[in-house]
Coordinates of C-alpha atoms in Angstrom, one line a residue:
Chain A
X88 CA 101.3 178.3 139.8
X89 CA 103.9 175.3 139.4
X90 CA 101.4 173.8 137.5
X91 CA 101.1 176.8 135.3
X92 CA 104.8 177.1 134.6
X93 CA 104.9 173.7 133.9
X94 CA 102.4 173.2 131.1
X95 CA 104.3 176.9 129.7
X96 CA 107.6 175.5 129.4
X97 CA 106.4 172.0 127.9
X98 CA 104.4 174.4 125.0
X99 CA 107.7 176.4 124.8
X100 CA 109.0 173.0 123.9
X101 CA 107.4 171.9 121.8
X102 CA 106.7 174.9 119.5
X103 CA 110.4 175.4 119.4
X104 CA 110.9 171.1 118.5
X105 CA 112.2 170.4 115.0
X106 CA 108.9 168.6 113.4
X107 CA 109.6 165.6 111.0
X108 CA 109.0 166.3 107.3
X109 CA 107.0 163.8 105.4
X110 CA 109.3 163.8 102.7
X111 CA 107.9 160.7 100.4
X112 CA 110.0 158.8 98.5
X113 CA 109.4 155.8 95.9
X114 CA 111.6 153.6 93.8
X115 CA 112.1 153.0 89.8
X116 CA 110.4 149.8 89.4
X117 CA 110.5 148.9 85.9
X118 CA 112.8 149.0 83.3
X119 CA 113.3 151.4 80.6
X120 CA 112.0 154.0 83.1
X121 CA 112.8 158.1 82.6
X122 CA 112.5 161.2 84.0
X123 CA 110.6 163.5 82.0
X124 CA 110.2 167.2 81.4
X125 CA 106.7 167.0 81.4
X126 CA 103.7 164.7 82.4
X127 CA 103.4 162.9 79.6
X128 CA 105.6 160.4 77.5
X129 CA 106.2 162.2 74.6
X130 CA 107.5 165.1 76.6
X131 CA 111.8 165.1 76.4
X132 CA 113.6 163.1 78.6
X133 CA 115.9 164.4 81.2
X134 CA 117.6 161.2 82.0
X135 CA 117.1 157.7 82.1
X136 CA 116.6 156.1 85.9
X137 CA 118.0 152.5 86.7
X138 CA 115.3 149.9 88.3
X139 CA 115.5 150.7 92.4
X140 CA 116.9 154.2 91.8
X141 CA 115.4 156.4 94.3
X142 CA 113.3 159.3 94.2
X143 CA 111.7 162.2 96.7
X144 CA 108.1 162.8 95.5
X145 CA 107.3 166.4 95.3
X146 CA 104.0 166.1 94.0
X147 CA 101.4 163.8 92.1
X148 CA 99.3 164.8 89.6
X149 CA 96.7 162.3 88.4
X150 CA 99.4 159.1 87.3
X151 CA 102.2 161.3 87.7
X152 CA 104.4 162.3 90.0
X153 CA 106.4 165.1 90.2
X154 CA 110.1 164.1 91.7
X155 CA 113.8 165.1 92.6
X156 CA 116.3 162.8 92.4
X157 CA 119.5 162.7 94.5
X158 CA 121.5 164.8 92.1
X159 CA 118.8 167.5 91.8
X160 CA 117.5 166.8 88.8
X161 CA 113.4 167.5 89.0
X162 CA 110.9 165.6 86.5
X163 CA 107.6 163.6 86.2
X164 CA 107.6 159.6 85.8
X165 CA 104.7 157.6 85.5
X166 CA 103.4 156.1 88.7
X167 CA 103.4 152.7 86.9
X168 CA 107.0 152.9 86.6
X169 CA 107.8 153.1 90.4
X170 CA 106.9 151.7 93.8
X171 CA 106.5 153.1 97.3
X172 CA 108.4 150.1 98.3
X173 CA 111.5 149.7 99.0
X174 CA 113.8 147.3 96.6
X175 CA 114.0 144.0 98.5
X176 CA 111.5 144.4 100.7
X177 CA 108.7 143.4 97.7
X178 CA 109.0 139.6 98.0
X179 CA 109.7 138.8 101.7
X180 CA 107.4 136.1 102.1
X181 CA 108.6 134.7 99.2
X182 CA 111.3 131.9 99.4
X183 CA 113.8 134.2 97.7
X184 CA 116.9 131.6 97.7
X185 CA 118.6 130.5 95.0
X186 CA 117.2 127.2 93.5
X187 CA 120.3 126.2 93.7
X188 CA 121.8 127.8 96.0
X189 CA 123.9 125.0 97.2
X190 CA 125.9 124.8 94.6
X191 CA 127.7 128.1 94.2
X192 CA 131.0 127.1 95.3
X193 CA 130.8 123.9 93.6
X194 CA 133.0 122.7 90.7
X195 CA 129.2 121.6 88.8
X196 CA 128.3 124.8 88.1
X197 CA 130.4 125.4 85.0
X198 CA 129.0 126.5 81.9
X199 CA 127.0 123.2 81.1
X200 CA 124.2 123.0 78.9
X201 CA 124.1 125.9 76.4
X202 CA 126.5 128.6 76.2
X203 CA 124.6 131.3 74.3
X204 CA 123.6 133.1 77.2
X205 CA 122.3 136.2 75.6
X206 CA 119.5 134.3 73.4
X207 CA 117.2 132.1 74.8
X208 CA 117.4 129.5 72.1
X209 CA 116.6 125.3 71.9
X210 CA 118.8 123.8 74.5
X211 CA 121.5 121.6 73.0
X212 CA 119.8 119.1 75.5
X213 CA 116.3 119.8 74.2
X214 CA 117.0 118.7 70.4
X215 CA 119.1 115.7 72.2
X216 CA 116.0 114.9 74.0
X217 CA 114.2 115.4 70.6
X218 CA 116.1 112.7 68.7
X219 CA 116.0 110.4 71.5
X220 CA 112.7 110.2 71.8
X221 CA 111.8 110.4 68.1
X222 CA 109.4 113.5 68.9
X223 CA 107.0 114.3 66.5
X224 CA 108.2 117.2 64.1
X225 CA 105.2 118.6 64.2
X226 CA 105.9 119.4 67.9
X227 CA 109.8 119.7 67.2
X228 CA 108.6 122.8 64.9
X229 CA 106.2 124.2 67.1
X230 CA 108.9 125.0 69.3
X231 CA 111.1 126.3 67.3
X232 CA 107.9 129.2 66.2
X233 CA 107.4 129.9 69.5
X234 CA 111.1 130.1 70.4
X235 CA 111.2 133.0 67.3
X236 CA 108.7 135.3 69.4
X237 CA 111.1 137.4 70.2
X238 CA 109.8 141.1 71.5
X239 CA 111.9 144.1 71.6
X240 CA 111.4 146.8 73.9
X241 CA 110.7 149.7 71.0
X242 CA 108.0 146.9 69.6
X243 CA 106.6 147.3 73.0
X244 CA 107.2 150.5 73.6
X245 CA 105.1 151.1 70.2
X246 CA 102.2 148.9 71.1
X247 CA 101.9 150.8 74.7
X248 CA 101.9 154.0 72.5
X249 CA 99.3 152.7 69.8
X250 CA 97.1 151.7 72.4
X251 CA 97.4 154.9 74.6
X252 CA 97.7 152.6 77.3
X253 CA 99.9 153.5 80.7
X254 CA 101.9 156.7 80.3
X255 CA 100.6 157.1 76.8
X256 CA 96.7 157.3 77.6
X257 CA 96.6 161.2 78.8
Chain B
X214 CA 119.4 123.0 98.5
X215 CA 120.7 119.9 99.2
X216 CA 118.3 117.9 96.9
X217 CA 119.6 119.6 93.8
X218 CA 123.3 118.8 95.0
X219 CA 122.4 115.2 95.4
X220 CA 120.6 115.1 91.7
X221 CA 123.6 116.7 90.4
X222 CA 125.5 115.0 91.9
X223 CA 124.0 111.7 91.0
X224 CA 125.1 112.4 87.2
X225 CA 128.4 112.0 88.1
X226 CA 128.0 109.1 90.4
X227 CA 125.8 106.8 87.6
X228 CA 125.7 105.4 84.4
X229 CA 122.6 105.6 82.7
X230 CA 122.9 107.1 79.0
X231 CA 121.0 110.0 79.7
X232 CA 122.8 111.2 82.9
X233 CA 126.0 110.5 81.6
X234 CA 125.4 112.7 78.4
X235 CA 124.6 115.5 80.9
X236 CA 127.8 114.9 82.5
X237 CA 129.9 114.3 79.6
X238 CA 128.3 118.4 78.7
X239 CA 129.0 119.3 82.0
X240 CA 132.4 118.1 82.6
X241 CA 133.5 118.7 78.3
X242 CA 132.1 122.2 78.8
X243 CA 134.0 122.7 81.9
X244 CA 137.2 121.8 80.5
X245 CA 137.0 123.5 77.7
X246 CA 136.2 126.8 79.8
X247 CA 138.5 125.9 82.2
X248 CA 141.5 125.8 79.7
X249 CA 140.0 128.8 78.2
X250 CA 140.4 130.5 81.8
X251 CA 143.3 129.4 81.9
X252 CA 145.2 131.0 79.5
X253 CA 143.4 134.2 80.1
X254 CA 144.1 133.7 83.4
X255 CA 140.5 134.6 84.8
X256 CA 138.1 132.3 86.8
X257 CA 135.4 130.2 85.9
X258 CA 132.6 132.5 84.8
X259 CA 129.5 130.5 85.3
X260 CA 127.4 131.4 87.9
X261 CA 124.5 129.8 90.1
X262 CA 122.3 132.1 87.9
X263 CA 123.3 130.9 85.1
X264 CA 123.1 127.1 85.3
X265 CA 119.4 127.7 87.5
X266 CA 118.7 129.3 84.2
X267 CA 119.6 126.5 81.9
X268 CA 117.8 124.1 84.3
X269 CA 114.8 126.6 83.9
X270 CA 114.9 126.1 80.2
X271 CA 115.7 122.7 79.4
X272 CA 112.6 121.6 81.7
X273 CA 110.9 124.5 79.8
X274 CA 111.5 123.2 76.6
X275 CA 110.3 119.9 77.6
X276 CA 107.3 121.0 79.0
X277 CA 106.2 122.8 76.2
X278 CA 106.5 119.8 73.9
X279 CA 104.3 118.1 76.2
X280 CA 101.9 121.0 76.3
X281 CA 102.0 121.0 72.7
X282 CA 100.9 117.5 73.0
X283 CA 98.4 117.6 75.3
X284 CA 96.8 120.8 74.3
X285 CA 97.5 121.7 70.7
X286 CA 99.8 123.2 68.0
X287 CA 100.5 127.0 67.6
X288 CA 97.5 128.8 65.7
X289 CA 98.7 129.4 62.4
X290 CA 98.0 133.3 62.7
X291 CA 101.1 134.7 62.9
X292 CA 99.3 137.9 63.4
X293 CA 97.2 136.8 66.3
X294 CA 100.8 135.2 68.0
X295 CA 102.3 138.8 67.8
X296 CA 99.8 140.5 68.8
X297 CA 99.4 137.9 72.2
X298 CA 103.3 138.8 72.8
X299 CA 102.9 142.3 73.0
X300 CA 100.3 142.1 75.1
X301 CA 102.7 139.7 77.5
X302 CA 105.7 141.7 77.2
X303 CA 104.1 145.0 77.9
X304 CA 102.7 143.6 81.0
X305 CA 106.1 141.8 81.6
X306 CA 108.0 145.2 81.9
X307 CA 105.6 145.7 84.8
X308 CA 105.6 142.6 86.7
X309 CA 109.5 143.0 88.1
X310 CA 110.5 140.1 86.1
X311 CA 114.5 139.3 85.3
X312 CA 115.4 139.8 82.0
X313 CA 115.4 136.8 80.7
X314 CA 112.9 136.8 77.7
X315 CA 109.2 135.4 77.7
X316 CA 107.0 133.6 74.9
X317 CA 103.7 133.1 74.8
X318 CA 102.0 131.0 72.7
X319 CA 98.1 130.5 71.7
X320 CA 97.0 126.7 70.8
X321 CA 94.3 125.6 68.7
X322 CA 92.0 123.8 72.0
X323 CA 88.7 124.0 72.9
X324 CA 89.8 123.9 76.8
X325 CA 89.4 127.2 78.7
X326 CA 93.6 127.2 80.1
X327 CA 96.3 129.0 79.7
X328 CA 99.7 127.5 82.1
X329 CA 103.2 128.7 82.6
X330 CA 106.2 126.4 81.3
X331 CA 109.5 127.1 83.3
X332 CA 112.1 129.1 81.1
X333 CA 109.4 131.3 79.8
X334 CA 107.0 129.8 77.9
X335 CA 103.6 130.7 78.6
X336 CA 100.4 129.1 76.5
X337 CA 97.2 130.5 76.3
X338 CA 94.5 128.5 73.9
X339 CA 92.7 129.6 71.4
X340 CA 89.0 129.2 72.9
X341 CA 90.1 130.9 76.2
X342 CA 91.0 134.4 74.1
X343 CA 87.8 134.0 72.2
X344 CA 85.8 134.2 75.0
X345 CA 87.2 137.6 76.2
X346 CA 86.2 140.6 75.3
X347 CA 88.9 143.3 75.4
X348 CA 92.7 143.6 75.6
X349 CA 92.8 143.8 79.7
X350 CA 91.1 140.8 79.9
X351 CA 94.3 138.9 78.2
X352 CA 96.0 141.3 79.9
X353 CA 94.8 139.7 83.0
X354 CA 95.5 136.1 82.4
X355 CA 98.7 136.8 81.0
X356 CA 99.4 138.8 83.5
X357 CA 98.5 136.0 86.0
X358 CA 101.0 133.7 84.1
X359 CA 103.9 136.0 84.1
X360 CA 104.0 136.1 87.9
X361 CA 103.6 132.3 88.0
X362 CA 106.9 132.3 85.3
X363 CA 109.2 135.4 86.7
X364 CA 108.5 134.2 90.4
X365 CA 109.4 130.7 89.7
X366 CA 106.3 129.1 91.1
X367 CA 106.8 125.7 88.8
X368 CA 110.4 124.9 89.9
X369 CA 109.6 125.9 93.6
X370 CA 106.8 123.4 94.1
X371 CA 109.3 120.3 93.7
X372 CA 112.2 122.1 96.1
X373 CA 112.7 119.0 98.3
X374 CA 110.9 116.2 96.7
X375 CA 113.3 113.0 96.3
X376 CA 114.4 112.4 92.5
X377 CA 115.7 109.1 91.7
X378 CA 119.0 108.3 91.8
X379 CA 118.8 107.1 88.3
X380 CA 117.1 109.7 86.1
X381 CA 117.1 113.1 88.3
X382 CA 116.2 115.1 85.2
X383 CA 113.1 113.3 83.8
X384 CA 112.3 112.3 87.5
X385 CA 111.9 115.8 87.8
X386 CA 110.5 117.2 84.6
X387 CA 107.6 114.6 85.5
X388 CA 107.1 116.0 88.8
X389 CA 106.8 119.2 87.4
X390 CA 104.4 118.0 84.3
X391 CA 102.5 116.6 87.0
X392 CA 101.8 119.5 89.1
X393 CA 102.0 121.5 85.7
X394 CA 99.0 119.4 83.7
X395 CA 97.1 117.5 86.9
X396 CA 97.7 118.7 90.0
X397 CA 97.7 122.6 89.9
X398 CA 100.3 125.1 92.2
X399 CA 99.7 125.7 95.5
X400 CA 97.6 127.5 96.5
X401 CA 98.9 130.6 97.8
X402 CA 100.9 130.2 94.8
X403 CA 97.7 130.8 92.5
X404 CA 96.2 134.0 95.0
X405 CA 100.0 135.5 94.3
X406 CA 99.9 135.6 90.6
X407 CA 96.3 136.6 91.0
X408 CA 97.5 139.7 92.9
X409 CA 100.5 140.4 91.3
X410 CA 99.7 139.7 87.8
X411 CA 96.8 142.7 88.8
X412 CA 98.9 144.9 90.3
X413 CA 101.2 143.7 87.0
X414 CA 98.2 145.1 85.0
X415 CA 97.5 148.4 86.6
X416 CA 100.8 149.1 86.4
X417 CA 101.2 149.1 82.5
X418 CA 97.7 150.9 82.4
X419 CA 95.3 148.3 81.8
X420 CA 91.8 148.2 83.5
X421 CA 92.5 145.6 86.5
X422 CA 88.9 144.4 86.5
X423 CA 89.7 142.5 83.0
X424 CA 91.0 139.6 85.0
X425 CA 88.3 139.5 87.2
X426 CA 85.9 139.9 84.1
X427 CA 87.5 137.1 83.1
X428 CA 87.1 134.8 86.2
X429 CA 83.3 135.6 85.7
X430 CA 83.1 134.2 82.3
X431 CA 85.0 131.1 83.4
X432 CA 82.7 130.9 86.4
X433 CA 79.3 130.7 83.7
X434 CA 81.8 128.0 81.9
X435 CA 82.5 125.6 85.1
X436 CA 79.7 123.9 84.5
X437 CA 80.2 122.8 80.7
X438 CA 83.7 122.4 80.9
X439 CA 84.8 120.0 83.4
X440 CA 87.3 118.4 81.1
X441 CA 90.8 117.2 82.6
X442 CA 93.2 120.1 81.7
X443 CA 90.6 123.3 82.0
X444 CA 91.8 125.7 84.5
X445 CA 89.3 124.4 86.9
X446 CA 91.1 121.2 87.3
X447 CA 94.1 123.0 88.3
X448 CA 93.1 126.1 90.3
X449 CA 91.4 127.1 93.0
X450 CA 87.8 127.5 93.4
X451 CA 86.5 130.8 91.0
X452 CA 84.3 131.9 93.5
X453 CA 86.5 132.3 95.9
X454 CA 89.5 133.9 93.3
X455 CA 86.8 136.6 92.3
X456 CA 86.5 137.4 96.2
X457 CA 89.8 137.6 96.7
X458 CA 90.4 139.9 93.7
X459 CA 87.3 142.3 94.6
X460 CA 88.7 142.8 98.1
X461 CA 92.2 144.0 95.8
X462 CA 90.2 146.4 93.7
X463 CA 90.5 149.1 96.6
X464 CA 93.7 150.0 95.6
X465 CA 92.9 150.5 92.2
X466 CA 90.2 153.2 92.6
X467 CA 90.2 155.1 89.1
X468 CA 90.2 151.1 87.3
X469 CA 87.3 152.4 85.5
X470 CA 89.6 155.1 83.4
X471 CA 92.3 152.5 82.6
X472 CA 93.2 151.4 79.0
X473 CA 90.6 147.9 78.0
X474 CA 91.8 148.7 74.2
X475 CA 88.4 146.3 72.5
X476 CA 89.0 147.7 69.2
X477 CA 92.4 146.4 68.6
X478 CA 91.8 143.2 70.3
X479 CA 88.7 142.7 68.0
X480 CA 90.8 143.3 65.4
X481 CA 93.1 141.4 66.3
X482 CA 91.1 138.2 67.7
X483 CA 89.5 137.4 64.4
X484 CA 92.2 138.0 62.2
X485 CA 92.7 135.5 60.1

């Protein structure tokens, strides 16, 4: 009888237990990333999501997934553009430190060799290096082509879209 | 780490002509910031970031020039060079990379190689593209190279070797053409961008077998192409990558729908 009541009031237990909800979340991954009205890229855009902004997945339907973020807001975004990984957590085998991480309180790190920040140009010290050691011009030039292959992102964006490739193949 | 304080540091503490110029930058660009800073009453704004960056891309540069001398010029098909960056930079936007921009470059070269310069630069030659057959296949190798580049694999293979006290710079920039050119990564380093520059892949939407498509052709090449420089001089044994990379293919399980885009890339590939 003891036996009886006990295994009763251990079901009664746990029926009455809150469960845990497998609520799935993932993370923007990749730049340029959106949620959109619909599954597919052409669809209009509800709003753009920063890389590592998180999302609950409601649903996924071939490469999309259906998800809230924490304002509400419900959309698709293409599985490419997000990870089931948490920021920071990609890389942890990797020796993450700065190179130079020694040196951020130091007096060196001032703004030495170029100060165009925002274009990856020839360093000052690269043509320096050039005339110094009488490099070819041949090779002098070739640098300076390859140096001019600038991308945008709407190039890109194009090509992805010519090709039907990623979010533009359905 | 404390290697790049002491090569740093060793500008300031020596004479040679080279150093010093470095330092004379250094310390004329500090001033001048610093006065600047002054005035508006702000602190120095250069971060670690920023001068790893510049150290990134002054090896880079040099690199590259060496590349272009040991491998080749650009391919005069402006066309074909385009078309190769999109390809890059697509995958790129995938691969978690920072934001600082990437270049890739084919040279004319009859060796099957493609190698990532630090700062960026990323060379593919000519023959290696003509022997693919679709757009995920250079996908693939690009893809491969981007992690290599955006993870810093280059820079990270001479953390704590000694430079000289004399010429820290091109000490280093040899080390680095000398793992770069001769030696090969690590590696672990090489099975990383193998994985990632997959995953890289998938990501965008290409077909992730490209790259291990591409691993087989190499593999039927091994045997005729056993010149210094080939991507068999400096990476680990094929047979053993296209293992490694089938064992990956379970989580890509609907590869065979993904984008391989061979029309364009025929197109493209013998454009003139």
């Amino acid at each position: 009888m003891k036996q009886i009541t006990f295994i009763f009031i251990i079901s009664i237990l746990i029926s009455v237990s809150p469960r845990a909800i497998a609520v799935e979340k993932v993370w923007v991954y990749s730049k340029g990333a959106s949620l959109k009205a619909d599954k597919k890229a052409s669809s209009e855009t509800i709003t753009s999501l920063p890389a590592d902004t998180e999302l609950d997945v409601l649903s996924l339907e071939k490469r999309w997934y259906h998800v809230s973020t924490d304002s509400g807001e419900k959309g698709w975004i293409f599985r490419g553009k997000v990870t089931d990984t948490p920021p920071g957590e990609e890389n942890e085998d990797e020796d993450e430190e700065s190179l130079l991480d020694d040196l951020s309180d130091s007096g060196i790190l001032l703004a030495a060799a170029d100060t165009s920040r925002s274009i990856r140009g020839k360093k000052q010290k690269t043509k320096a290096y050039e005339q110094e050691t009488e490099t070819e011009e041949k090779y002098i030039r070739a640098l300076d082509t390859v140096l001019s292959f600038y991308t945008t992102d709407d190039e890109t964006e194009s090509f992805l879209e010519q090709g039907r490739i990623g979010e533009y193949a359905e | 780490m404390k290697f790049f304080l002491s090569f740093f540091l060793s500008f300031l503490l020596t004479p040679p002509a080279f150093a010093l110029d470095f330092t004379d930058i250094i310390n004329k660009a500090g001033e001048a910031e610093k006065k600047q800073a002054r005035e508006q009453g702000s602190d120095l704004p250069v971060s670690a970031s920023e001068l790893e960056y510049d150290l990134e891309t002054i090896s880079g540069d040099r690199l590259a020039l060496e590349g272009f001398k040991r491998f080749g010029l650009p391919v005069e098909n402006p066309e074909l060079q385009k078309y190769v960056n999109l390809v890059g930079n697509a995958v790129a936007r995938y691969a978690n990379c920072p934001d600082n921009p990437l270049f890739f470059v084919v040279v004319e070269s009859d060796l099957f190689t493609s190698f990532a310069c630090s700062g960026g630069i990323i060379f593919i030659t000519s023959t290696f593209i003509k022997h693919m057959e679709d757009e995920s296949e250079l996908a693939g190798v690009l893809g491969h190279e981007i992690v290599h580049s955006c993870h810093k694999h280059l820079l990270r293979s001479v953390k704590g070797i000694r430079l000289s006290e004399d010429r820290p710079l091109q000490d280093m920039i040899s080390h680095l053409q000398a793992i770069l050119f001769e030696k090969g990564l690590d590696q672990d380093m090489e099975y990383e961008a193998d994985a990632s520059g997959t995953e890289a892949v998938y990501r965008t939407g290409y077909d992730p077998e490209g790259f291990i498509r591409v691993l087989k052709m190499l593999e039927t090449q091994q045997s005729k192409a056993v010149e210094k420089g080939s991507w068999f001089s400096t990476h680990p044994r094929v047979s053993e990558r296209i293992r490694k990379c089938r064992e990956n293919m379970k989580n890509y399980p609907d590869s065979a729908e993904m984008a391989r885009v061979k029309n364009r890339f025929d197109k493209k590939i013998t454009t003139k």
